[in-house]
Amino acid sequence: MTFTVDDAIRIARDAHAGQVDKSGHPYIGHPLRVMAGVSGDHARMAAVLHDVVEDTSVTADDLLAAGCPAAVVRTVLALSHRDGEAQEDYLARVRADPVAVEVKRADIADNTSPPRMALLDQATRDRLRAKYARALDLLDGGR
């Protein structure tokens, strides 16, 4: 049986069940929007799963056992920020995987979308704009 984008969506929905974003909406909306911002099955699977390993109890081994392609799992791991990891190191790992770069750019685009930013106070908006501008610079190879 071939693992599909629908299988990845099902895993993400189950893993993020009960989680909410900063505005109180179901968290799954974020990975679904990120998925909509990329193309190709590998990128779409990685996009919808991009926060599963980082923010839920699902592991890379769980994804592999479910039939998720190893290349997709590698991309998900590239996108998973590790505890205590410097932003520069994290983004260098992302930058090494072209699909991860595409997903991370879609992730940043969703996180900085006007509707989402409008829900935040000005200080938080300013902090996030600076954080994501720096992230985009690092993705482009800046130091």
PDB file of C-alpha atoms in Angstrom:
ATOM      1  CA  MET A   1       0.000   0.000   0.000  1.00  0.00           C
ATOM      2  CA  THR A   2       1.346   3.403  -0.964  1.00  0.00           C
ATOM      3  CA  PHE A   3       1.450   6.198   1.612  1.00  0.00           C
ATOM      4  CA  THR A   4      -0.510   9.202   0.347  1.00  0.00           C
ATOM      5  CA  VAL A   5      -0.978  12.859   1.173  1.00  0.00           C
ATOM      6  CA  ASP A   6      -4.325  11.855   2.714  1.00  0.00           C
ATOM      7  CA  ASP A   7      -2.475   9.455   5.032  1.00  0.00           C
ATOM      8  CA  ALA A   8      -0.183  12.296   6.110  1.00  0.00           C
ATOM      9  CA  ILE A   9      -3.198  14.536   6.742  1.00  0.00           C
ATOM     10  CA  ARG A  10      -4.827  11.813   8.852  1.00  0.00           C
ATOM     11  CA  ILE A  11      -1.673  11.423  10.970  1.00  0.00           C
ATOM     12  CA  ALA A  12      -1.398  15.195  11.418  1.00  0.00           C
ATOM     13  CA  ARG A  13      -5.090  15.521  12.347  1.00  0.00           C
ATOM     14  CA  ASP A  14      -4.779  12.728  14.927  1.00  0.00           C
ATOM     15  CA  ALA A  15      -1.479  14.043  16.319  1.00  0.00           C
ATOM     16  CA  HIS A  16      -2.701  17.643  16.667  1.00  0.00           C
ATOM     17  CA  ALA A  17      -6.178  16.707  17.972  1.00  0.00           C
ATOM     18  CA  GLY A  18      -7.057  18.951  20.901  1.00  0.00           C
ATOM     19  CA  GLN A  19      -4.231  21.420  20.224  1.00  0.00           C
ATOM     20  CA  VAL A  20      -5.119  25.057  19.605  1.00  0.00           C
ATOM     21  CA  ASP A  21      -3.134  27.961  18.205  1.00  0.00           C
ATOM     22  CA  LYS A  22      -2.505  31.275  19.981  1.00  0.00           C
ATOM     23  CA  SER A  23      -5.938  32.520  18.943  1.00  0.00           C
ATOM     24  CA  GLY A  24      -7.732  29.421  20.243  1.00  0.00           C
ATOM     25  CA  HIS A  25      -8.441  27.855  16.831  1.00  0.00           C
ATOM     26  CA  PRO A  26      -7.707  24.175  16.141  1.00  0.00           C
ATOM     27  CA  TYR A  27      -3.970  23.899  15.484  1.00  0.00           C
ATOM     28  CA  ILE A  28      -4.407  21.603  12.470  1.00  0.00           C
ATOM     29  CA  GLY A  29      -5.417  24.657  10.428  1.00  0.00           C
ATOM     30  CA  HIS A  30      -1.803  25.835  10.400  1.00  0.00           C
ATOM     31  CA  PRO A  31      -0.214  22.705   8.866  1.00  0.00           C
ATOM     32  CA  LEU A  32      -3.090  22.456   6.390  1.00  0.00           C
ATOM     33  CA  ARG A  33      -2.494  26.064   5.273  1.00  0.00           C
ATOM     34  CA  VAL A  34       1.248  25.399   5.013  1.00  0.00           C
ATOM     35  CA  MET A  35       0.491  22.331   2.886  1.00  0.00           C
ATOM     36  CA  ALA A  36      -1.637  24.495   0.579  1.00  0.00           C
ATOM     37  CA  GLY A  37       1.395  26.728   0.019  1.00  0.00           C
ATOM     38  CA  VAL A  38       3.651  24.023  -1.444  1.00  0.00           C
ATOM     39  CA  SER A  39       3.508  21.705  -4.437  1.00  0.00           C
ATOM     40  CA  GLY A  40       4.284  18.054  -5.003  1.00  0.00           C
ATOM     41  CA  ASP A  41       3.443  15.096  -2.786  1.00  0.00           C
ATOM     42  CA  HIS A  42       6.771  15.073  -0.903  1.00  0.00           C
ATOM     43  CA  ALA A  43       6.432  18.747   0.024  1.00  0.00           C
ATOM     44  CA  ARG A  44       2.714  18.458   0.814  1.00  0.00           C
ATOM     45  CA  MET A  45       3.294  15.473   3.134  1.00  0.00           C
ATOM     46  CA  ALA A  46       6.228  17.175   4.861  1.00  0.00           C
ATOM     47  CA  ALA A  47       4.235  20.397   5.200  1.00  0.00           C
ATOM     48  CA  VAL A  48       1.223  18.848   6.900  1.00  0.00           C
ATOM     49  CA  LEU A  49       3.543  16.804   9.156  1.00  0.00           C
ATOM     50  CA  HIS A  50       6.087  19.587   9.804  1.00  0.00           C
ATOM     51  CA  ASP A  51       5.134  20.135  13.474  1.00  0.00           C
ATOM     52  CA  VAL A  52       4.163  16.553  14.345  1.00  0.00           C
ATOM     53  CA  VAL A  53       7.576  15.356  15.593  1.00  0.00           C
ATOM     54  CA  GLU A  54       8.395  18.691  17.235  1.00  0.00           C
ATOM     55  CA  ASP A  55       5.067  19.321  18.983  1.00  0.00           C
ATOM     56  CA  THR A  56       3.377  15.946  19.576  1.00  0.00           C
ATOM     57  CA  SER A  57       4.247  12.470  20.839  1.00  0.00           C
ATOM     58  CA  VAL A  58       4.635  11.153  17.267  1.00  0.00           C
ATOM     59  CA  THR A  59       8.210  10.128  16.449  1.00  0.00           C
ATOM     60  CA  ALA A  60      10.092   9.668  13.210  1.00  0.00           C
ATOM     61  CA  ASP A  61       9.910   5.910  13.818  1.00  0.00           C
ATOM     62  CA  ASP A  62       6.119   6.193  14.141  1.00  0.00           C
ATOM     63  CA  LEU A  63       5.960   7.941  10.770  1.00  0.00           C
ATOM     64  CA  LEU A  64       8.142   5.297   9.141  1.00  0.00           C
ATOM     65  CA  ALA A  65       6.062   2.499  10.694  1.00  0.00           C
ATOM     66  CA  ALA A  66       2.932   4.121   9.245  1.00  0.00           C
ATOM     67  CA  GLY A  67       4.500   3.880   5.789  1.00  0.00           C
ATOM     68  CA  CYS A  68       5.594   7.491   5.411  1.00  0.00           C
ATOM     69  CA  PRO A  69       8.432   7.618   2.864  1.00  0.00           C
ATOM     70  CA  ALA A  70      11.890   7.920   4.425  1.00  0.00           C
ATOM     71  CA  ALA A  71      12.625  11.033   2.323  1.00  0.00           C
ATOM     72  CA  VAL A  72       9.543  12.758   3.755  1.00  0.00           C
ATOM     73  CA  VAL A  73      10.546  11.769   7.300  1.00  0.00           C
ATOM     74  CA  ARG A  74      14.028  13.209   6.687  1.00  0.00           C
ATOM     75  CA  THR A  75      12.421  16.483   5.593  1.00  0.00           C
ATOM     76  CA  VAL A  76      10.140  16.500   8.655  1.00  0.00           C
ATOM     77  CA  LEU A  77      13.204  15.968  10.876  1.00  0.00           C
ATOM     78  CA  ALA A  78      15.021  18.799   9.091  1.00  0.00           C
ATOM     79  CA  LEU A  79      12.031  21.031   9.914  1.00  0.00           C
ATOM     80  CA  SER A  80      11.831  19.928  13.566  1.00  0.00           C
ATOM     81  CA  HIS A  81      13.513  22.395  15.911  1.00  0.00           C
ATOM     82  CA  ARG A  82      15.442  20.579  18.652  1.00  0.00           C
ATOM     83  CA  ASP A  83      15.476  21.608  22.313  1.00  0.00           C
ATOM     84  CA  GLY A  84      18.213  24.137  22.982  1.00  0.00           C
ATOM     85  CA  GLU A  85      19.146  24.393  19.316  1.00  0.00           C
ATOM     86  CA  ALA A  86      20.315  27.770  18.039  1.00  0.00           C
ATOM     87  CA  GLN A  87      18.140  29.266  15.296  1.00  0.00           C
ATOM     88  CA  GLU A  88      21.196  29.476  13.022  1.00  0.00           C
ATOM     89  CA  ASP A  89      21.902  25.726  13.387  1.00  0.00           C
ATOM     90  CA  TYR A  90      18.258  24.833  12.862  1.00  0.00           C
ATOM     91  CA  LEU A  91      17.968  26.920   9.703  1.00  0.00           C
ATOM     92  CA  ALA A  92      21.283  25.585   8.348  1.00  0.00           C
ATOM     93  CA  ARG A  93      19.762  22.094   8.576  1.00  0.00           C
ATOM     94  CA  VAL A  94      16.584  23.306   6.861  1.00  0.00           C
ATOM     95  CA  ARG A  95      18.658  25.004   4.160  1.00  0.00           C
ATOM     96  CA  ALA A  96      20.378  21.672   3.352  1.00  0.00           C
ATOM     97  CA  ASP A  97      17.030  20.153   2.239  1.00  0.00           C
ATOM     98  CA  PRO A  98      15.407  21.966  -0.711  1.00  0.00           C
ATOM     99  CA  VAL A  99      11.943  20.609   0.145  1.00  0.00           C
ATOM    100  CA  ALA A 100      12.378  21.716   3.762  1.00  0.00           C
ATOM    101  CA  VAL A 101      13.212  25.221   2.492  1.00  0.00           C
ATOM    102  CA  GLU A 102      10.000  25.309   0.453  1.00  0.00           C
ATOM    103  CA  VAL A 103       7.960  24.128   3.455  1.00  0.00           C
ATOM    104  CA  LYS A 104       9.688  26.535   5.863  1.00  0.00           C
ATOM    105  CA  ARG A 105       8.971  29.467   3.562  1.00  0.00           C
ATOM    106  CA  ALA A 106       5.293  28.448   3.445  1.00  0.00           C
ATOM    107  CA  ASP A 107       5.344  28.056   7.243  1.00  0.00           C
ATOM    108  CA  ILE A 108       6.737  31.566   7.694  1.00  0.00           C
ATOM    109  CA  ALA A 109       4.236  32.961   5.185  1.00  0.00           C
ATOM    110  CA  ASP A 110       1.375  31.457   7.186  1.00  0.00           C
ATOM    111  CA  ASN A 111       2.798  32.575  10.529  1.00  0.00           C
ATOM    112  CA  THR A 112       3.135  36.151   9.261  1.00  0.00           C
ATOM    113  CA  SER A 113      -0.108  36.342   7.305  1.00  0.00           C
ATOM    114  CA  PRO A 114      -2.075  39.528   8.003  1.00  0.00           C
ATOM    115  CA  PRO A 115      -5.082  37.691   9.521  1.00  0.00           C
ATOM    116  CA  ARG A 116      -2.859  35.835  11.993  1.00  0.00           C
ATOM    117  CA  MET A 117      -0.714  38.861  12.822  1.00  0.00           C
ATOM    118  CA  ALA A 118      -3.826  40.983  13.429  1.00  0.00           C
ATOM    119  CA  LEU A 119      -4.727  38.708  16.360  1.00  0.00           C
ATOM    120  CA  LEU A 120      -1.492  39.554  18.183  1.00  0.00           C
ATOM    121  CA  ASP A 121      -0.489  42.582  20.231  1.00  0.00           C
ATOM    122  CA  GLN A 122       1.917  45.077  18.637  1.00  0.00           C
ATOM    123  CA  ALA A 123       4.966  43.982  20.650  1.00  0.00           C
ATOM    124  CA  THR A 124       4.442  40.351  19.634  1.00  0.00           C
ATOM    125  CA  ARG A 125       3.907  41.344  16.003  1.00  0.00           C
ATOM    126  CA  ASP A 126       7.144  43.346  16.016  1.00  0.00           C
ATOM    127  CA  ARG A 127       9.082  40.491  17.662  1.00  0.00           C
ATOM    128  CA  LEU A 128       7.749  37.912  15.200  1.00  0.00           C
ATOM    129  CA  ARG A 129       8.371  40.108  12.161  1.00  0.00           C
ATOM    130  CA  ALA A 130      12.014  40.493  13.225  1.00  0.00           C
ATOM    131  CA  LYS A 131      12.349  36.766  13.989  1.00  0.00           C
ATOM    132  CA  TYR A 132      10.921  35.688  10.647  1.00  0.00           C
ATOM    133  CA  ALA A 133      12.855  38.307   8.655  1.00  0.00           C
ATOM    134  CA  ARG A 134      16.036  36.910  10.235  1.00  0.00           C
ATOM    135  CA  ALA A 135      14.892  33.357   9.446  1.00  0.00           C
ATOM    136  CA  LEU A 136      14.330  34.231   5.784  1.00  0.00           C
ATOM    137  CA  ASP A 137      17.758  35.871   5.649  1.00  0.00           C
ATOM    138  CA  LEU A 138      19.352  32.714   7.095  1.00  0.00           C
ATOM    139  CA  LEU A 139      17.442  30.530   4.633  1.00  0.00           C
ATOM    140  CA  ASP A 140      18.936  32.647   1.878  1.00  0.00           C
ATOM    141  CA  GLY A 141      22.418  31.911   3.272  1.00  0.00           C
ATOM    142  CA  GLY A 142      22.880  35.065   5.354  1.00  0.00           C
ATOM    143  CA  ARG A 143      24.796  35.045   8.604  1.00  0.00           C
TER     144      ARG A 143
END
